[in-house]
Structures are given as structure tokens and as C-alpha cells.
JSON list of C-alpha atoms in Angstrom, two decimals:
[
{"chain": "A", "resi": 1014, "resn": "MET", "atom": "CA", "xyz": [63.26, 60.60, 13.77]},
{"chain": "A", "resi": 1015, "resn": "LYS", "atom": "CA", "xyz": [63.47, 59.59, 10.13]},
{"chain": "A", "resi": 1016, "resn": "ARG", "atom": "CA", "xyz": [61.60, 61.88, 7.81]},
{"chain": "A", "resi": 1017, "resn": "SER", "atom": "CA", "xyz": [59.11, 60.28, 5.46]},
{"chain": "A", "resi": 1018, "resn": "ARG", "atom": "CA", "xyz": [59.53, 60.70, 1.74]},
{"chain": "A", "resi": 1019, "resn": "PHE", "atom": "CA", "xyz": [55.77, 61.13, 1.51]},
{"chain": "A", "resi": 1020, "resn": "THR", "atom": "CA", "xyz": [53.91, 64.24, 2.65]},
{"chain": "A", "resi": 1021, "resn": "GLU", "atom": "CA", "xyz": [50.64, 64.09, 4.55]},
{"chain": "A", "resi": 1022, "resn": "ASP", "atom": "CA", "xyz": [48.86, 65.11, 1.34]},
{"chain": "A", "resi": 1023, "resn": "GLN", "atom": "CA", "xyz": [50.35, 62.16, -0.54]},
{"chain": "A", "resi": 1024, "resn": "ILE", "atom": "CA", "xyz": [49.60, 59.72, 2.27]},
{"chain": "A", "resi": 1025, "resn": "ILE", "atom": "CA", "xyz": [45.97, 60.81, 2.44]},
{"chain": "A", "resi": 1026, "resn": "GLY", "atom": "CA", "xyz": [45.80, 60.53, -1.36]},
{"chain": "A", "resi": 1027, "resn": "VAL", "atom": "CA", "xyz": [46.99, 56.92, -1.20]},
{"chain": "A", "resi": 1028, "resn": "LEU", "atom": "CA", "xyz": [44.41, 56.15, 1.49]},
{"chain": "A", "resi": 1029, "resn": "LYS", "atom": "CA", "xyz": [41.66, 57.73, -0.62]},
{"chain": "A", "resi": 1030, "resn": "GLU", "atom": "CA", "xyz": [42.71, 55.51, -3.55]},
{"chain": "A", "resi": 1031, "resn": "HIS", "atom": "CA", "xyz": [42.26, 52.50, -1.27]},
{"chain": "A", "resi": 1032, "resn": "GLN", "atom": "CA", "xyz": [38.82, 53.73, -0.23]},
{"chain": "A", "resi": 1033, "resn": "ALA", "atom": "CA", "xyz": [37.95, 54.00, -3.93]},
{"chain": "A", "resi": 1034, "resn": "GLY", "atom": "CA", "xyz": [38.45, 50.26, -4.25]},
{"chain": "A", "resi": 1035, "resn": "ILE", "atom": "CA", "xyz": [42.04, 49.69, -5.35]},
{"chain": "A", "resi": 1036, "resn": "PRO", "atom": "CA", "xyz": [43.49, 46.60, -3.61]},
{"chain": "A", "resi": 1037, "resn": "THR", "atom": "CA", "xyz": [46.16, 47.12, -0.95]},
{"chain": "A", "resi": 1038, "resn": "ALA", "atom": "CA", "xyz": [48.78, 45.02, -2.72]},
{"chain": "A", "resi": 1039, "resn": "GLU", "atom": "CA", "xyz": [48.38, 47.01, -5.94]},
{"chain": "A", "resi": 1040, "resn": "LEU", "atom": "CA", "xyz": [48.62, 50.35, -4.09]},
{"chain": "A", "resi": 1041, "resn": "CYS", "atom": "CA", "xyz": [51.75, 49.26, -2.25]},
{"chain": "A", "resi": 1042, "resn": "ARG", "atom": "CA", "xyz": [53.42, 48.14, -5.47]},
{"chain": "A", "resi": 1043, "resn": "LYS", "atom": "CA", "xyz": [52.38, 51.32, -7.30]},
{"chain": "A", "resi": 1044, "resn": "HIS", "atom": "CA", "xyz": [53.73, 53.68, -4.62]},
{"chain": "A", "resi": 1045, "resn": "GLY", "atom": "CA", "xyz": [56.71, 51.58, -3.54]},
{"chain": "A", "resi": 1046, "resn": "ILE", "atom": "CA", "xyz": [55.67, 51.03, 0.07]},
{"chain": "A", "resi": 1047, "resn": "SER", "atom": "CA", "xyz": [55.32, 47.94, 2.23]},
{"chain": "A", "resi": 1048, "resn": "ASP", "atom": "CA", "xyz": [52.06, 46.54, 3.54]},
{"chain": "A", "resi": 1049, "resn": "ALA", "atom": "CA", "xyz": [53.14, 47.46, 7.07]},
{"chain": "A", "resi": 1050, "resn": "THR", "atom": "CA", "xyz": [53.69, 51.07, 6.05]},
{"chain": "A", "resi": 1051, "resn": "PHE", "atom": "CA", "xyz": [50.27, 51.22, 4.44]},
{"chain": "A", "resi": 1052, "resn": "TYR", "atom": "CA", "xyz": [48.56, 49.84, 7.54]},
{"chain": "A", "resi": 1053, "resn": "ASN", "atom": "CA", "xyz": [50.50, 52.23, 9.80]},
{"chain": "A", "resi": 1054, "resn": "TRP", "atom": "CA", "xyz": [49.35, 55.12, 7.62]},
{"chain": "A", "resi": 1055, "resn": "ARG", "atom": "CA", "xyz": [45.79, 53.86, 7.72]},
{"chain": "A", "resi": 1056, "resn": "SER", "atom": "CA", "xyz": [45.82, 53.63, 11.50]},
{"chain": "A", "resi": 1057, "resn": "ARG", "atom": "CA", "xyz": [47.26, 57.12, 11.84]},
{"chain": "A", "resi": 1058, "resn": "TYR", "atom": "CA", "xyz": [45.60, 59.05, 9.00]},
{"chain": "A", "resi": 1059, "resn": "GLY", "atom": "CA", "xyz": [42.50, 56.95, 8.28]},
{"chain": "A", "resi": 1060, "resn": "GLY", "atom": "CA", "xyz": [39.41, 59.11, 7.78]},
{"chain": "A", "resi": 1061, "resn": "MET", "atom": "CA", "xyz": [41.35, 62.38, 7.83]},
{"chain": "A", "resi": 1062, "resn": "GLU", "atom": "CA", "xyz": [41.34, 65.20, 5.37]},
{"chain": "A", "resi": 1063, "resn": "VAL", "atom": "CA", "xyz": [44.49, 67.15, 4.51]},
{"chain": "A", "resi": 1064, "resn": "SER", "atom": "CA", "xyz": [43.52, 70.02, 6.83]},
{"chain": "A", "resi": 1065, "resn": "ASP", "atom": "CA", "xyz": [43.05, 67.56, 9.70]},
{"chain": "A", "resi": 1066, "resn": "ALA", "atom": "CA", "xyz": [46.51, 66.10, 9.13]},
{"chain": "A", "resi": 1067, "resn": "ARG", "atom": "CA", "xyz": [48.09, 69.55, 9.13]},
{"chain": "A", "resi": 1068, "resn": "ARG", "atom": "CA", "xyz": [46.26, 70.42, 12.36]},
{"chain": "A", "resi": 1069, "resn": "LEU", "atom": "CA", "xyz": [47.47, 67.15, 13.92]},
{"chain": "A", "resi": 1070, "resn": "LYS", "atom": "CA", "xyz": [51.06, 67.93, 12.96]},
{"chain": "A", "resi": 1071, "resn": "SER", "atom": "CA", "xyz": [50.87, 71.45, 14.43]},
{"chain": "A", "resi": 1072, "resn": "LEU", "atom": "CA", "xyz": [49.37, 70.10, 17.66]},
{"chain": "A", "resi": 1073, "resn": "GLU", "atom": "CA", "xyz": [52.11, 67.46, 17.93]},
{"chain": "A", "resi": 1074, "resn": "ASP", "atom": "CA", "xyz": [54.77, 70.15, 17.43]},
{"chain": "A", "resi": 1075, "resn": "GLU", "atom": "CA", "xyz": [53.17, 72.36, 20.08]},
{"chain": "A", "resi": 1076, "resn": "ASN", "atom": "CA", "xyz": [52.90, 69.42, 22.48]},
{"chain": "A", "resi": 1077, "resn": "ARG", "atom": "CA", "xyz": [56.58, 68.57, 21.95]},
{"chain": "A", "resi": 1078, "resn": "ARG", "atom": "CA", "xyz": [57.56, 72.19, 22.64]},
{"chain": "A", "resi": 1079, "resn": "LEU", "atom": "CA", "xyz": [55.46, 72.38, 25.80]},
{"chain": "A", "resi": 1080, "resn": "LYS", "atom": "CA", "xyz": [56.88, 69.10, 27.13]},
{"chain": "A", "resi": 1081, "resn": "LYS", "atom": "CA", "xyz": [60.38, 70.45, 26.60]},
{"chain": "A", "resi": 1082, "resn": "LEU", "atom": "CA", "xyz": [59.54, 73.66, 28.48]},
{"chain": "A", "resi": 1083, "resn": "LEU", "atom": "CA", "xyz": [58.03, 71.66, 31.36]},
{"chain": "A", "resi": 1084, "resn": "ALA", "atom": "CA", "xyz": [61.10, 69.43, 31.59]},
{"chain": "A", "resi": 1085, "resn": "GLU", "atom": "CA", "xyz": [63.41, 72.44, 31.64]},
{"chain": "A", "resi": 1086, "resn": "SER", "atom": "CA", "xyz": [61.39, 74.18, 34.36]},
{"chain": "A", "resi": 1087, "resn": "MET", "atom": "CA", "xyz": [61.28, 71.00, 36.46]},
{"chain": "A", "resi": 1088, "resn": "LEU", "atom": "CA", "xyz": [65.06, 70.73, 36.12]},
{"chain": "A", "resi": 1089, "resn": "ASP", "atom": "CA", "xyz": [65.45, 74.36, 37.25]},
{"chain": "A", "resi": 1090, "resn": "VAL", "atom": "CA", "xyz": [63.24, 73.75, 40.28]},
{"chain": "A", "resi": 1091, "resn": "ALA", "atom": "CA", "xyz": [65.18, 70.62, 41.22]},
{"chain": "A", "resi": 1092, "resn": "THR", "atom": "CA", "xyz": [68.48, 72.51, 40.89]},
{"chain": "A", "resi": 1093, "resn": "LEU", "atom": "CA", "xyz": [67.20, 75.36, 43.09]},
{"chain": "A", "resi": 1094, "resn": "LYS", "atom": "CA", "xyz": [65.94, 72.94, 45.75]},
{"chain": "A", "resi": 1095, "resn": "GLU", "atom": "CA", "xyz": [69.27, 71.18, 45.77]},
{"chain": "A", "resi": 1096, "resn": "ALA", "atom": "CA", "xyz": [71.16, 74.48, 46.07]},
{"chain": "A", "resi": 1097, "resn": "LEU", "atom": "CA", "xyz": [68.95, 75.66, 48.94]},
{"chain": "A", "resi": 1098, "resn": "GLY", "atom": "CA", "xyz": [69.32, 72.38, 50.74]},
{"chain": "A", "resi": 1099, "resn": "LYS", "atom": "CA", "xyz": [73.09, 72.67, 50.86]},
{"chain": "A", "resi": 1100, "resn": "PHE", "atom": "CA", "xyz": [73.11, 75.97, 52.78]}
]
């Protein structure tokens, strides 16, 4: 996955500027982002504080790790069942 050049802190800062009344087109030009990027950020981080965004990121990382562990254990179980079935 491509890493953003903006941190969560910066993204939330841009969204707060928009809430303060700066038009979307001006914000996008000022920060060098597209309208689509701005609206994606707003849908993902809208209404969040910096601490909320950090918590979201840590939960996503934990979820990714747990999914990987589950997939590995399911693969082990399938391998063992296959090995037992052959004997």
C-alpha cells in the first residue's frame, strides 16, 4: 500500500481548516491535493481528533495482525487434516 505524504495530524489539520470556513478548492490548491483526496480524507477522518486517528491506526494494525494469525492457523489445520486423511 502506498504511504501517504501526509500524517494523520496534518490530515486532521486540513479538515479543521475546512470546518473553519476555508473553501475546499482553496484548501486543495494550498496543500497540493485533489478534491477526491480531500473527500476521501473527510469520509475517513471527519470529526476525529488526533488521538482518535492514532487509536484507529493501532486498531487497524492489530486487526491485520490477528487476521494473519488466523489465516496461518487455518492453513495449519487444513494441512494436518490432509495429512491425517492420507494414512
